[in-house]
mmCIF file of C-alpha atoms in Angstrom:
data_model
loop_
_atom_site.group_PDB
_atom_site.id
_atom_site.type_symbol
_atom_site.label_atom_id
_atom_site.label_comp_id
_atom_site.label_asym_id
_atom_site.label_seq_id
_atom_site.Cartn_x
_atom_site.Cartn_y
_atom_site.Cartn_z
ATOM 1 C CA UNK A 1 -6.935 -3.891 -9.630
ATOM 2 C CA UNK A 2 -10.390 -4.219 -10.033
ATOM 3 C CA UNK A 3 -10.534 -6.474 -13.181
ATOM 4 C CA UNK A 4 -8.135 -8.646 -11.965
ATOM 5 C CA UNK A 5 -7.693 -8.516 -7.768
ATOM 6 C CA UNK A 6 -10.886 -7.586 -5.864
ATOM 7 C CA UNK A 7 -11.476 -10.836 -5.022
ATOM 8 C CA UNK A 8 -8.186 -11.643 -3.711
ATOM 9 C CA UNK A 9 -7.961 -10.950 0.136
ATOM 10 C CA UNK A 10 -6.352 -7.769 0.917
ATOM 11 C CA UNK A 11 -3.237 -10.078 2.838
ATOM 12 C CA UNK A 12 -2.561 -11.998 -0.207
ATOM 13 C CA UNK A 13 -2.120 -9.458 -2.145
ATOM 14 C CA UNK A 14 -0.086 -7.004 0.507
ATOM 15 C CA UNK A 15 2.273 -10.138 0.839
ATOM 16 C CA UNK A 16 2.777 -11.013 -3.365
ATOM 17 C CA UNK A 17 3.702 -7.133 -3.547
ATOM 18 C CA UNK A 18 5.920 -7.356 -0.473
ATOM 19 C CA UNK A 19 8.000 -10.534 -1.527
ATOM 20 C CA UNK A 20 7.582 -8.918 -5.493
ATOM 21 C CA UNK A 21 8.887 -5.987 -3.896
ATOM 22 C CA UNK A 22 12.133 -7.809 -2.167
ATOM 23 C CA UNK A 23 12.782 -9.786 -5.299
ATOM 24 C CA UNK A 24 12.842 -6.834 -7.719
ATOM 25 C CA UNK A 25 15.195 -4.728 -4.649
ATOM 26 C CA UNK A 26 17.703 -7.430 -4.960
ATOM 27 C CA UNK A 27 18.433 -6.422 -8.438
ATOM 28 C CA UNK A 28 20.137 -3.328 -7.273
ATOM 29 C CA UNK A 29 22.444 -6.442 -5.647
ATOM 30 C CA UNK A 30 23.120 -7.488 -9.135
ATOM 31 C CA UNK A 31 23.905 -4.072 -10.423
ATOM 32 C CA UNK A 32 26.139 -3.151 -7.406
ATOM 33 C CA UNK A 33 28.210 -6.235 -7.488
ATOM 34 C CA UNK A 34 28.253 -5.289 -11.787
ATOM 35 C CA UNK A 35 27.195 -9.032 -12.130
ATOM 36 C CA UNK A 36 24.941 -7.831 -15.179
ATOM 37 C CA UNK A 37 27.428 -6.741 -17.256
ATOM 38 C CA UNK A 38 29.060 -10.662 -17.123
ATOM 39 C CA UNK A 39 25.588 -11.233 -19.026
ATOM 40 C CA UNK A 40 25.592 -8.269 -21.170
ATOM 41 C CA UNK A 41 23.189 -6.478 -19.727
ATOM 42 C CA UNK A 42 23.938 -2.933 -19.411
ATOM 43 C CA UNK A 43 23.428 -1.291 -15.865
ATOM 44 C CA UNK A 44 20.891 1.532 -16.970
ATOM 45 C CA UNK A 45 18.193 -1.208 -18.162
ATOM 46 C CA UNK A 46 18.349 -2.428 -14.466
ATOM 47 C CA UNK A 47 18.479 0.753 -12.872
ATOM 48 C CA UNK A 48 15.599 1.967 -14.865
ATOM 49 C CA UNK A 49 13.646 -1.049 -14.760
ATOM 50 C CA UNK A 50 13.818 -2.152 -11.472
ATOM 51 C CA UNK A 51 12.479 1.376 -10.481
ATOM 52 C CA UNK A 52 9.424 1.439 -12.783
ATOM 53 C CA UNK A 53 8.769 -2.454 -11.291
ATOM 54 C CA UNK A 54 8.541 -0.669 -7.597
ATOM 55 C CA UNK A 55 6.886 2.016 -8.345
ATOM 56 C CA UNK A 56 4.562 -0.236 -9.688
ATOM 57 C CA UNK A 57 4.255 -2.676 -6.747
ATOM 58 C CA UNK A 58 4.156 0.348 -4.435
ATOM 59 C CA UNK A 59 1.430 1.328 -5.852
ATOM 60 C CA UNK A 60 -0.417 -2.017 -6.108
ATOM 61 C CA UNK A 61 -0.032 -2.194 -2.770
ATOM 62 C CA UNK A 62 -1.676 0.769 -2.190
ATOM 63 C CA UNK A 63 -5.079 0.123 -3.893
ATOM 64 C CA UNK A 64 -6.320 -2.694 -1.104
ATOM 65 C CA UNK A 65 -5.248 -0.644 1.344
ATOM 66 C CA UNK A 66 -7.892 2.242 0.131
ATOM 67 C CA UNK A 67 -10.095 0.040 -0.383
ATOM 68 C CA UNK A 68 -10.735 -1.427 2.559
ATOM 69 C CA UNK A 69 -10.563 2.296 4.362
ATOM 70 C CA UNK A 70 -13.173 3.154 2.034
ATOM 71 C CA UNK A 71 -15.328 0.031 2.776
ATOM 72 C CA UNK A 72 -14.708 0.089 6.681
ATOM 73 C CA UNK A 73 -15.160 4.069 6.846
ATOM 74 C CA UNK A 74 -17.889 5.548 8.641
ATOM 75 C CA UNK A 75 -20.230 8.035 6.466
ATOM 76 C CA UNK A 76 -19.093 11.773 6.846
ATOM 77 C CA UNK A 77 -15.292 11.051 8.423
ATOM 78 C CA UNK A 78 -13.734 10.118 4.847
ATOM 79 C CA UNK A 79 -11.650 13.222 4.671
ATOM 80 C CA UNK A 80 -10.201 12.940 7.684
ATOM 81 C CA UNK A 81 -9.381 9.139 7.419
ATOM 82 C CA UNK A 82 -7.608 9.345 4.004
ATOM 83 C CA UNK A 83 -5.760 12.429 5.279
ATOM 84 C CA UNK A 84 -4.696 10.468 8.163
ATOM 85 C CA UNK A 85 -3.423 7.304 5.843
ATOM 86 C CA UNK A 86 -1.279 10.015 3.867
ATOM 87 C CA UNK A 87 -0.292 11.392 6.562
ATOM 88 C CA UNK A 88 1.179 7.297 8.380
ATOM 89 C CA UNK A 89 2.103 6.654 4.740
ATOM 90 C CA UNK A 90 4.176 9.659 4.158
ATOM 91 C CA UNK A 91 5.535 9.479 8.111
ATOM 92 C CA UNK A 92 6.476 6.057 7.179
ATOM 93 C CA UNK A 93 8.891 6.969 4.347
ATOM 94 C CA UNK A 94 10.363 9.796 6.578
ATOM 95 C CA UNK A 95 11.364 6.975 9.199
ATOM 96 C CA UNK A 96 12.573 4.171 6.281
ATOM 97 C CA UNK A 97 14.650 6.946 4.927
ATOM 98 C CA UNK A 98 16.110 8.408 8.318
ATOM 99 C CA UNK A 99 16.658 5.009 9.365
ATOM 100 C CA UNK A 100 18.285 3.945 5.726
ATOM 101 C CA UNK A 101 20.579 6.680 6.195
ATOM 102 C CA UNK A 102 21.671 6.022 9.339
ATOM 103 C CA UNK A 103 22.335 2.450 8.312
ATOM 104 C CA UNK A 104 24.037 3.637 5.676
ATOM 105 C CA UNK A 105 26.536 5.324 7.804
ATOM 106 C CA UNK A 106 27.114 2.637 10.296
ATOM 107 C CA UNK A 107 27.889 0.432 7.718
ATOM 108 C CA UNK A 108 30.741 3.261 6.062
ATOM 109 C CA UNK A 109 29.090 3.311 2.774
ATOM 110 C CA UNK A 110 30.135 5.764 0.921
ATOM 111 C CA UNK A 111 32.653 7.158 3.483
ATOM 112 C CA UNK A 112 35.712 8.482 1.745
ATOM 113 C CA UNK A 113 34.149 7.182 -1.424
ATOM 114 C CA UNK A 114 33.941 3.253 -0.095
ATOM 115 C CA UNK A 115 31.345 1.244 -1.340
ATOM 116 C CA UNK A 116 33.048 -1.622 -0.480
ATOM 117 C CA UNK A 117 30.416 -2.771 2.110
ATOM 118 C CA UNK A 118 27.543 -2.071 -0.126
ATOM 119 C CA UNK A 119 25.788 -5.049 -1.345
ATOM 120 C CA UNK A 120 25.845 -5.825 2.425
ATOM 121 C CA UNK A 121 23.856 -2.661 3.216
ATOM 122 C CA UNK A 122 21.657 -3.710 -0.543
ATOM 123 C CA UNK A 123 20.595 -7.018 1.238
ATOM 124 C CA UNK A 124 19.768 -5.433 4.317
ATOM 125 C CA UNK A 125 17.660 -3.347 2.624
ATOM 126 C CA UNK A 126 15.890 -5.753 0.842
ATOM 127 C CA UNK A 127 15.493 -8.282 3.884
ATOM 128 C CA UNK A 128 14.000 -5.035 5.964
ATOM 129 C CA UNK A 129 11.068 -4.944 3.426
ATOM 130 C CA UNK A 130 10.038 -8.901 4.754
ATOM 131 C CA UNK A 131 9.671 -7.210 8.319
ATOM 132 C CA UNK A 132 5.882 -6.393 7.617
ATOM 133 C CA UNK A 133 4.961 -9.874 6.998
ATOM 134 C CA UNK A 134 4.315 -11.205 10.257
ATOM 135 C CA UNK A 135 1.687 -8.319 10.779
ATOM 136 C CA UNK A 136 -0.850 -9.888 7.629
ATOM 137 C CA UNK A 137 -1.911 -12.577 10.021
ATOM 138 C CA UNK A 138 -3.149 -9.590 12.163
ATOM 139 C CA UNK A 139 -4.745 -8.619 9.310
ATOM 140 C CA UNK A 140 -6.674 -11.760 8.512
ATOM 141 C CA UNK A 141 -7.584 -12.177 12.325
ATOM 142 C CA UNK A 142 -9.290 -8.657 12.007
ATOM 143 C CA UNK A 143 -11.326 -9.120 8.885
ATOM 144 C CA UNK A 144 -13.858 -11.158 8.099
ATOM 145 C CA UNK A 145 -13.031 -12.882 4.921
ATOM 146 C CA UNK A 146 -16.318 -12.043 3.458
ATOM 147 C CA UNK A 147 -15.396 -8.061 4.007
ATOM 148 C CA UNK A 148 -11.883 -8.625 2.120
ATOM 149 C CA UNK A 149 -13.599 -9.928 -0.902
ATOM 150 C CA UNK A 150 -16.011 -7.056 -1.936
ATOM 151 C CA UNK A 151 -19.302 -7.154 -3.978
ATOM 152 C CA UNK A 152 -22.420 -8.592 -2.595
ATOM 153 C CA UNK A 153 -20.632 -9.385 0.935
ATOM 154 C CA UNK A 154 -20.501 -5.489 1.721
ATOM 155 C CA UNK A 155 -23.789 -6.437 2.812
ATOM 156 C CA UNK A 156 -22.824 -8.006 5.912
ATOM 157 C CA UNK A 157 -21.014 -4.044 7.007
ATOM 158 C CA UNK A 158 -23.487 -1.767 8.120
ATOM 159 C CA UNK A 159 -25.016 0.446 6.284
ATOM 160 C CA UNK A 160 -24.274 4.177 6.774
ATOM 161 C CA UNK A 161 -26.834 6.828 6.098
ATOM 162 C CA UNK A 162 -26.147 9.809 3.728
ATOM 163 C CA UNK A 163 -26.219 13.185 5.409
ATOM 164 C CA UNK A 164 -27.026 16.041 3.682
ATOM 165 C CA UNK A 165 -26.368 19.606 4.785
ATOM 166 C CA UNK A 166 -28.146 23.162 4.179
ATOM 167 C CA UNK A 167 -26.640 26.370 2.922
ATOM 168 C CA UNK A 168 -25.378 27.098 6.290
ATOM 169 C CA UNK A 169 -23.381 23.566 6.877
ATOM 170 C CA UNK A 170 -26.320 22.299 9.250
ATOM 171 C CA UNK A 171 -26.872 18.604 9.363
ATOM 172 C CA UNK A 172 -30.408 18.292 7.628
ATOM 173 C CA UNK A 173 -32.334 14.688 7.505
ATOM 174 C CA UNK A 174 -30.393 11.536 5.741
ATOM 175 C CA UNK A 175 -30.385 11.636 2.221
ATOM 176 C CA UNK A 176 -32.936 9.023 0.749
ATOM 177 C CA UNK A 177 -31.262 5.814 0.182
ATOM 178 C CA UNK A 178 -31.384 4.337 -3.282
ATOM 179 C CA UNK A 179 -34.390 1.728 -3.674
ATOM 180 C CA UNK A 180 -36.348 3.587 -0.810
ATOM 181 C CA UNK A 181 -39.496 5.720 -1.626
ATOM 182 C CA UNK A 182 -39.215 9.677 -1.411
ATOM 183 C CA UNK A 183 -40.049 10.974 1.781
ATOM 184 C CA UNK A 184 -42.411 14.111 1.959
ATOM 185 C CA UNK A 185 -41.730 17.142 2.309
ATOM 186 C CA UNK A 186 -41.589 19.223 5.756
ATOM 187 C CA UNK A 187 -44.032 21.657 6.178
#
């Protein structure tokens, strides 16, 4: 990610994972419907593969996101702020499961052991990972583009001091920035 995408705005990138992401989901269309095996491909290379390919787009996705947290976070609150991302991302795949199950059984599949109706439920699934996309122009409305990029634009966001604490957890004086002469010493 940061040889090859930290100058790609964090949109672009959130929408090549997310159409990657439907793309490489359809291929459990192709192994439901057993269209592979017409090509002589067995159904364990696309089972496997097309797993390894999301994880991997997951967790592409995932790196701007942390990113820009990190870059927009105010000094001292970092914890707390990742914490809370875990916390929607993890929430998140509670409600895409619950709600995956539930269309699961409204469609029947797997009732009585009928699959019939699933490559119907397959392309819902994968069509229900497009629903984010309207949202990235939110996004790019929020952020300045010079923000998005990294590098010598974090300029332009303002700077946060370092705080340092004492034995006891007190807040003592800023830390001296980098590039700034030492301050003296309290007496």
């Amino acid at each position: 990610y940061q040889r090859l995408l930290r100058e790609v705005p964090v949109s672009r990138v959130l929408l090549g994972c997310t159409l990657a992401s439907a793309a490489f989901g359809s291929v459990q269309l192709v192994l439901a419907t057993h269209a592979n095996r017409a090509l002589g491909v067995p159904d364990s290379w696309l089972a496997l593969g097309d797993d390894a390919v999301l994880t991997a787009l997951s967790e592409l996705a995932h790196m701007p996101v942390l990113v820009l947290a990190a870059r927009l976070c105010p000094a001292g609150v970092e914890g707390t702020l990742f914490a809370t991302l875990m916390s929607v991302y993890n929430a998140g795949g509670t409600v895409g499961g619950e709600l995956g199950a539930a269309l699961t059984s409204a469609l029947g599949v797997g009732t009585d052991g009928d699959f019939t109706r699933l490559p119907q439920l397959l392309l819902l699934c994968s069509g229900a990972k497009l629903l984010p996309l309207p949202f990235l122009a939110v996004l790019d409305r929020t952020i300045e583009p010079s923000s998005a990029a990294g590098g010598e634009e974090d300029a332009a966001l303002p700077a946060q001091p370092a705080v340092r604490y004492d034995e006891a957890g007190a807040t003592a004086e800023p830390a001296q920035q980098l590039g700034e002469p030492a301050r003296p010493a309290a007496t």
